[in-house]
PDB file of C-alpha atoms in Angstrom:
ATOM      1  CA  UNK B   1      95.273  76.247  98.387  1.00 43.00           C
ATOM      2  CA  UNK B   2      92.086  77.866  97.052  1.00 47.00           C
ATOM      3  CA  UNK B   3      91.456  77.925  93.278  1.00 50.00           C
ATOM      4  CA  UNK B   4      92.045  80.805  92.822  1.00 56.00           C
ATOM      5  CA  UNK B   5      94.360  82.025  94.940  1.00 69.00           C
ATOM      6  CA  UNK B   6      97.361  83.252  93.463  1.00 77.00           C
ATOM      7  CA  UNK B   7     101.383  81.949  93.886  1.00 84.00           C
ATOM      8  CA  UNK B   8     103.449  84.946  94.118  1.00 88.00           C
ATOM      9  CA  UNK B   9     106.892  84.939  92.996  1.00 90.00           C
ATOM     10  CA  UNK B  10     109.477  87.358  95.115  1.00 94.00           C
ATOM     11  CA  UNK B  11     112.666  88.272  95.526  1.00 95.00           C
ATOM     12  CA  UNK B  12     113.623  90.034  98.721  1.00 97.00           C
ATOM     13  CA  UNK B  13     116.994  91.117 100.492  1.00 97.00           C
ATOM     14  CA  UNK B  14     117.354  90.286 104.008  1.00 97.00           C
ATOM     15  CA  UNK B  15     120.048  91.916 106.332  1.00 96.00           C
ATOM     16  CA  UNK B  16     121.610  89.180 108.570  1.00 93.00           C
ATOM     17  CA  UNK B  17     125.311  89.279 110.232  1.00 91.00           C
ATOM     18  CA  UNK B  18     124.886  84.910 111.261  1.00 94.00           C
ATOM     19  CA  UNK B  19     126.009  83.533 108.133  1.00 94.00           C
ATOM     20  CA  UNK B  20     129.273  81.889 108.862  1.00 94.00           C
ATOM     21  CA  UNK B  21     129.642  80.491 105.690  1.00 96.00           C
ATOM     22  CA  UNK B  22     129.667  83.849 104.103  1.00 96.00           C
ATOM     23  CA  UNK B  23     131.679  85.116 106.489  1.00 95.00           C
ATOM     24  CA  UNK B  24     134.210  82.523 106.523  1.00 95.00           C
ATOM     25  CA  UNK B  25     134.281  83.029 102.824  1.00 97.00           C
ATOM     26  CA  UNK B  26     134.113  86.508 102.077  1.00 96.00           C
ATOM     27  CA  UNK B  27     136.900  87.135 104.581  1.00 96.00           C
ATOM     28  CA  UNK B  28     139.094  85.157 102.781  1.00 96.00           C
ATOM     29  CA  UNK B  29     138.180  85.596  99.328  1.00 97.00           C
ATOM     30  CA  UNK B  30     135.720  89.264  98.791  1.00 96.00           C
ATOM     31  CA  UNK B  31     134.965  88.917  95.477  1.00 97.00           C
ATOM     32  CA  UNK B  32     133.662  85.164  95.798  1.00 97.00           C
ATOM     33  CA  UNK B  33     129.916  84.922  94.250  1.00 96.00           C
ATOM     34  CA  UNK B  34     128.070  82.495  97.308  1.00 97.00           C
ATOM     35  CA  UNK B  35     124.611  81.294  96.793  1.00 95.00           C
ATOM     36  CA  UNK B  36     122.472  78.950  98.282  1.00 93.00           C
ATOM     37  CA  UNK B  37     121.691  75.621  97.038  1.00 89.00           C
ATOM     38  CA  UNK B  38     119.225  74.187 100.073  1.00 88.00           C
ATOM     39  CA  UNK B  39     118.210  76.266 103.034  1.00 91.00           C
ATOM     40  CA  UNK B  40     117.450  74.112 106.069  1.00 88.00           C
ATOM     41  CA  UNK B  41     116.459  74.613 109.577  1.00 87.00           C
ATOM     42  CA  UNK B  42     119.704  73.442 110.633  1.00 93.00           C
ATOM     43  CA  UNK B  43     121.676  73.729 108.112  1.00 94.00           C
ATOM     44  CA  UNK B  44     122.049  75.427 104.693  1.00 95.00           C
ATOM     45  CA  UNK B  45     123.917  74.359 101.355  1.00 94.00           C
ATOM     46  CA  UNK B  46     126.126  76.914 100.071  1.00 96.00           C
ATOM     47  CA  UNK B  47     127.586  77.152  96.258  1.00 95.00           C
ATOM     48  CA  UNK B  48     131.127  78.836  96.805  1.00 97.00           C
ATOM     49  CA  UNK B  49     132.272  80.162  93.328  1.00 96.00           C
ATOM     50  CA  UNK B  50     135.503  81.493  94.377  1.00 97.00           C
ATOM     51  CA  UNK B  51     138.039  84.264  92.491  1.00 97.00           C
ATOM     52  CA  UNK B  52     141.252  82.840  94.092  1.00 96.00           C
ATOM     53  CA  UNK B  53     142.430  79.540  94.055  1.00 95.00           C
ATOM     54  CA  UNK B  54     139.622  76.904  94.753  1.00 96.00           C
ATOM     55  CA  UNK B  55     141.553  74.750  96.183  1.00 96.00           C
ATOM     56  CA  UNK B  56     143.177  77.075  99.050  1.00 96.00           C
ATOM     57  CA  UNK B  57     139.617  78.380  99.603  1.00 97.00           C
ATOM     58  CA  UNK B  58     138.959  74.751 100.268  1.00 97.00           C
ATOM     59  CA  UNK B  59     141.597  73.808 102.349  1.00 96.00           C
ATOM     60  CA  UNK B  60     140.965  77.272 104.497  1.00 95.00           C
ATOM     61  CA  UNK B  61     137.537  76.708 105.204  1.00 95.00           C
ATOM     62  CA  UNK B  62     137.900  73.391 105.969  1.00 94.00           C
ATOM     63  CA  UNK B  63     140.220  74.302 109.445  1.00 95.00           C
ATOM     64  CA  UNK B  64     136.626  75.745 110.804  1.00 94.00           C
ATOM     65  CA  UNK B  65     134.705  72.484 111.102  1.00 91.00           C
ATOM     66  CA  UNK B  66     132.258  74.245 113.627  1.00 90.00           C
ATOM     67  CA  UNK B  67     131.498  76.833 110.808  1.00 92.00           C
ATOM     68  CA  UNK B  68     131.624  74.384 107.862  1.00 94.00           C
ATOM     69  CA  UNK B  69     129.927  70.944 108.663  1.00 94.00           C
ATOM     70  CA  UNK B  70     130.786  70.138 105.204  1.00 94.00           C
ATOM     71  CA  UNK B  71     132.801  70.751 102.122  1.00 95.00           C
ATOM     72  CA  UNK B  72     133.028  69.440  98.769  1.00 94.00           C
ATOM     73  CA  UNK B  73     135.219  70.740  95.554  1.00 94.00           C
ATOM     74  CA  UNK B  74     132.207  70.555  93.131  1.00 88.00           C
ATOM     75  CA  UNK B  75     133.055  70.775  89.435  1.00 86.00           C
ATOM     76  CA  UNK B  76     136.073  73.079  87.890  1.00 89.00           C
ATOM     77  CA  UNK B  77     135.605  76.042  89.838  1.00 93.00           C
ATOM     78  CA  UNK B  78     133.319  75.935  93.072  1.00 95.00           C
ATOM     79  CA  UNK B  79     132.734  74.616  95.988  1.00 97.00           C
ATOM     80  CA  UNK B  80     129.501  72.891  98.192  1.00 95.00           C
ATOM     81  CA  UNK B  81     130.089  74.138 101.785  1.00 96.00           C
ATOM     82  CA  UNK B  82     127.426  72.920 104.379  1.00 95.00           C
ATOM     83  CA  UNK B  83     126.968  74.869 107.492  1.00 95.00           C
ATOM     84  CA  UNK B  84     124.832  76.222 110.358  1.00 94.00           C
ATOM     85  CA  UNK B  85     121.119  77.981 108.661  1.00 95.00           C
ATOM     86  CA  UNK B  86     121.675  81.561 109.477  1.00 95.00           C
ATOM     87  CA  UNK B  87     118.652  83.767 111.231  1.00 96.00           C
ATOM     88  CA  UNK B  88     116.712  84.449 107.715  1.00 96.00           C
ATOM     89  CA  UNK B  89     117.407  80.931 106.392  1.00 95.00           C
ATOM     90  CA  UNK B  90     116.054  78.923 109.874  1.00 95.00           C
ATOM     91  CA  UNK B  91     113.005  81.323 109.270  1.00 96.00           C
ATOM     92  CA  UNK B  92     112.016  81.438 105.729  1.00 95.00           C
ATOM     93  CA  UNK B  93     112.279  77.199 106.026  1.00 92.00           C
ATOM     94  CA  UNK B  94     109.793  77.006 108.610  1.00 93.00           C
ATOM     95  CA  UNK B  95     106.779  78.446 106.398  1.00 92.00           C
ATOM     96  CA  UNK B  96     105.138  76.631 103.250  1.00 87.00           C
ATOM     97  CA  UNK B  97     107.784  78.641 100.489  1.00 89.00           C
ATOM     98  CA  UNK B  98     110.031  77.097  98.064  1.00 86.00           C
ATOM     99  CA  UNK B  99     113.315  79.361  98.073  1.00 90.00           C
ATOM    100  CA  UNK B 100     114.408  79.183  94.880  1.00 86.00           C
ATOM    101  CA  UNK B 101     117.674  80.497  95.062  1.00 87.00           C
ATOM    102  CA  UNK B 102     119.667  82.981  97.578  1.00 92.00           C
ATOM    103  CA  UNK B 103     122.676  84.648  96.830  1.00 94.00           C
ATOM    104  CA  UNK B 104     125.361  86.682  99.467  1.00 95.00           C
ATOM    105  CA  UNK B 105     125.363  90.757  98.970  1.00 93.00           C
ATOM    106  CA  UNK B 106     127.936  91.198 100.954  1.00 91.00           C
ATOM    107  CA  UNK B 107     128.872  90.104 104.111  1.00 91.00           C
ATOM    108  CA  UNK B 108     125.094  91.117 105.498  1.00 94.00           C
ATOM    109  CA  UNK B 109     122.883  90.715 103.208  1.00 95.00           C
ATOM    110  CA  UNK B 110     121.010  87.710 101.439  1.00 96.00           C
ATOM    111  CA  UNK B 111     119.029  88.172  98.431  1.00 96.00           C
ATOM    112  CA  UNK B 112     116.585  85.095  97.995  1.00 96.00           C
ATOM    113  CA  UNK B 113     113.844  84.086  95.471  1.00 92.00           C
ATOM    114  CA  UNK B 114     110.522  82.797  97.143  1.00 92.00           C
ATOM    115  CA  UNK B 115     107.979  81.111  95.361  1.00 88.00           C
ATOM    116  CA  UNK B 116     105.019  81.267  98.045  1.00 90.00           C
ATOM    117  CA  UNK B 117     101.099  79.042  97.388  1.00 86.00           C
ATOM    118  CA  UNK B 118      99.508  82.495  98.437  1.00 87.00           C
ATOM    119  CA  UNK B 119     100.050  86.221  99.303  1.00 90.00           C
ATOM    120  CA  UNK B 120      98.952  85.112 102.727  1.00 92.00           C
ATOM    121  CA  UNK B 121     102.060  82.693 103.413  1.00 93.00           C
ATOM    122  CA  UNK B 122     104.429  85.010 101.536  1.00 94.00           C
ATOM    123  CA  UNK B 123     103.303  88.176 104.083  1.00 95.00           C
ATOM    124  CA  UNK B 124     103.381  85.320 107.102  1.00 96.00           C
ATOM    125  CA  UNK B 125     106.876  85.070 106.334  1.00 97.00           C
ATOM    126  CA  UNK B 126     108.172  88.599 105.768  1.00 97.00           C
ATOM    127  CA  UNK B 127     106.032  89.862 109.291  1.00 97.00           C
ATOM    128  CA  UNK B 128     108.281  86.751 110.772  1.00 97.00           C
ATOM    129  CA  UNK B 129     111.396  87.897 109.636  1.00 97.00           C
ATOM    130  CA  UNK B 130     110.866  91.313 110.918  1.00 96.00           C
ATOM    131  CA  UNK B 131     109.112  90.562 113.754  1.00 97.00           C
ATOM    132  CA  UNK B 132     112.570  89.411 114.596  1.00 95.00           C
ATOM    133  CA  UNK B 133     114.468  92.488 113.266  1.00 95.00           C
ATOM    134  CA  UNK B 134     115.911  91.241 110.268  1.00 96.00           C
ATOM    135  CA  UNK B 135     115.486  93.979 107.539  1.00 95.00           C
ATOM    136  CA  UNK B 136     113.622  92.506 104.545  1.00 96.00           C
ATOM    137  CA  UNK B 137     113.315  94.417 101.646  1.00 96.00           C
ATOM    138  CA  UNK B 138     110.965  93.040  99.184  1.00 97.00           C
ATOM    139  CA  UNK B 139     112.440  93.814  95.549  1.00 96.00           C
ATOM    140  CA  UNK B 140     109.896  92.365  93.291  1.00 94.00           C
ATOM    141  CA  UNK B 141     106.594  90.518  93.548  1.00 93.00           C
ATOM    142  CA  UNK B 142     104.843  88.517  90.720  1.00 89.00           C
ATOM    143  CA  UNK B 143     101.651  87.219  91.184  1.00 80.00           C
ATOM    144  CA  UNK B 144     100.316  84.435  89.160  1.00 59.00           C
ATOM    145  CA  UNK B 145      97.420  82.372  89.465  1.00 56.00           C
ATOM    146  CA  UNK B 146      98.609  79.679  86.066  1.00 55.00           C
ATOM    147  CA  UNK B 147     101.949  77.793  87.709  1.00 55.00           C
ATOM    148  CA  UNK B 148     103.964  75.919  85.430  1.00 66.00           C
ATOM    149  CA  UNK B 149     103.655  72.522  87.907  1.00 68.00           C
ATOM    150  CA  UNK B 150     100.529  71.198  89.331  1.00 72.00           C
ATOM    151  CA  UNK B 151      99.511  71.326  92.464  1.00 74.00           C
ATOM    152  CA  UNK B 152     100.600  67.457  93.180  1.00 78.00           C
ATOM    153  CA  UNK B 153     104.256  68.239  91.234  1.00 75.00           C
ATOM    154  CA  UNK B 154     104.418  71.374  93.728  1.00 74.00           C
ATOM    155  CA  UNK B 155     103.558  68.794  96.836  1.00 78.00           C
ATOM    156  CA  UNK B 156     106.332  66.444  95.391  1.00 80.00           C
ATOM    157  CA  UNK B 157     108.951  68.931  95.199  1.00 77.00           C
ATOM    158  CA  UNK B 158     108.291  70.153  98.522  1.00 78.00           C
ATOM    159  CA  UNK B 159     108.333  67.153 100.259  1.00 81.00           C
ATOM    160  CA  UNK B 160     111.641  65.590  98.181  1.00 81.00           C
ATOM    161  CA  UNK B 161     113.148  69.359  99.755  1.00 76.00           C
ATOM    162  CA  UNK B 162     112.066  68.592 103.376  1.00 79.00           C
ATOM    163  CA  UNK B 163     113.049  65.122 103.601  1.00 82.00           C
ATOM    164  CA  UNK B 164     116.443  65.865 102.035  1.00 79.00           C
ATOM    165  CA  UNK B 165     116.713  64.108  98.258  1.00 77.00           C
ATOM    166  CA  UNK B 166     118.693  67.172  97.840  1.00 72.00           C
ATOM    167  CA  UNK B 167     120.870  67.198 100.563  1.00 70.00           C
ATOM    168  CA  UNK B 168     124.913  66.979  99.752  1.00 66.00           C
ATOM    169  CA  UNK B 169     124.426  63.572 101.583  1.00 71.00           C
ATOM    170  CA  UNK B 170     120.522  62.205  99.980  1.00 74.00           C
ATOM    171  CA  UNK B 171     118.471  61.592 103.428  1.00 80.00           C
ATOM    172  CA  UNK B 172     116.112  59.861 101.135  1.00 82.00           C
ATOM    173  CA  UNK B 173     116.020  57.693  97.726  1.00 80.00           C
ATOM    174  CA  UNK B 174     113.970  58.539  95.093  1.00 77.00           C
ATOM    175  CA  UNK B 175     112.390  54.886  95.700  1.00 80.00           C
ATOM    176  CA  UNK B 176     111.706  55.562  99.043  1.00 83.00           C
ATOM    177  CA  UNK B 177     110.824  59.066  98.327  1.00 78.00           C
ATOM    178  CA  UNK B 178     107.893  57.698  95.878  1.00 79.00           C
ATOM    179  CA  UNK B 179     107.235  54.667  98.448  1.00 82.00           C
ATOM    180  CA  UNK B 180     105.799  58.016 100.452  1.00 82.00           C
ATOM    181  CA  UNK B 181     103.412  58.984  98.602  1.00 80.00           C
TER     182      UNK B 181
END
């Protein structure tokens, strides 16, 4: 990254109809609040707060293995549901972004929070998205050239996210993880 090149901070909505998770979900339950967890280029990590019973939720979902990889009751009141990455998800994880957060609008709609090294990257990734005709919206845009973590805590956290230390199921120990670098 060049010194001083800024990070931009963004939060964008994407229109997508590929999220089974969501749709799995919000059919059964509309007033559930889904967000993501980890985005992957295979799969995604969703955190299912549901507004009927967690439990039938649970046991509902889990009938659609091919939808939901994997499910977990998590705490008093949600849910960890792994399944297929959806269009926007499979994209935005192929560029250099940390996605901070996404949450469901609806049954079409994803509203994520991108933390991007530089404008460049952050555009890279919007183009791809609607390059392949995904509507992306961007919301809000911060640029900042002082980050909070250094540039080797920002390399750490990015590669701990790619080689899954935050996976449901860790593909990586922390000792291994720092073996790495």
């Amino acid at each position: 990254m060049k010194a001083n090149s800024p990070s931009i901070e963004a939060i964008i909505e994407v229109e997508r109809e590929d999220c089974w998770v969501t749709n799995l979900v919000l059919d059964r339950d509309p007033k559930a609040v889904i967000e993501r967890l980890r985005i992957g280029e295979n799969t995604t990590i969703h955190l299912v707060k549901p507004s009927i019973d967690r439990r039938t939720l649970f046991n509902e979902i889990k009938k659609y293995p091919g939808y939901v990889l994997k499910a977990n009751l998590s705490g008093k009141d949600s849910i960890w549901a792994e399944g297929k990455s959806c269009s926007s998800c499979r994209i935005l994880e192929s560029f250099n972004l940390m996605v901070m957060g996404g949450k469901s609008i609806g049954f079409d709609k994803v509203r994520y929070r991108i933390i991007a090294p530089t404008k460049a990257e952050f555009n890279r990734a919007l183009k791809k998205l609607k390059d392949e005709e995904l509507n992306a919206v961007v919301i809000t845009t911060n640029e900042y050239s002082k980050n909070d973590l250094t540039p080797r805590e920002r390399e750490v956290i990015m590669s701990a996210l790619k080689l899954g230390y935050f996976y449901i199921d860790r593909q990586i120990s922390m000792k291994d993880l720092a073996k790495s670098f």
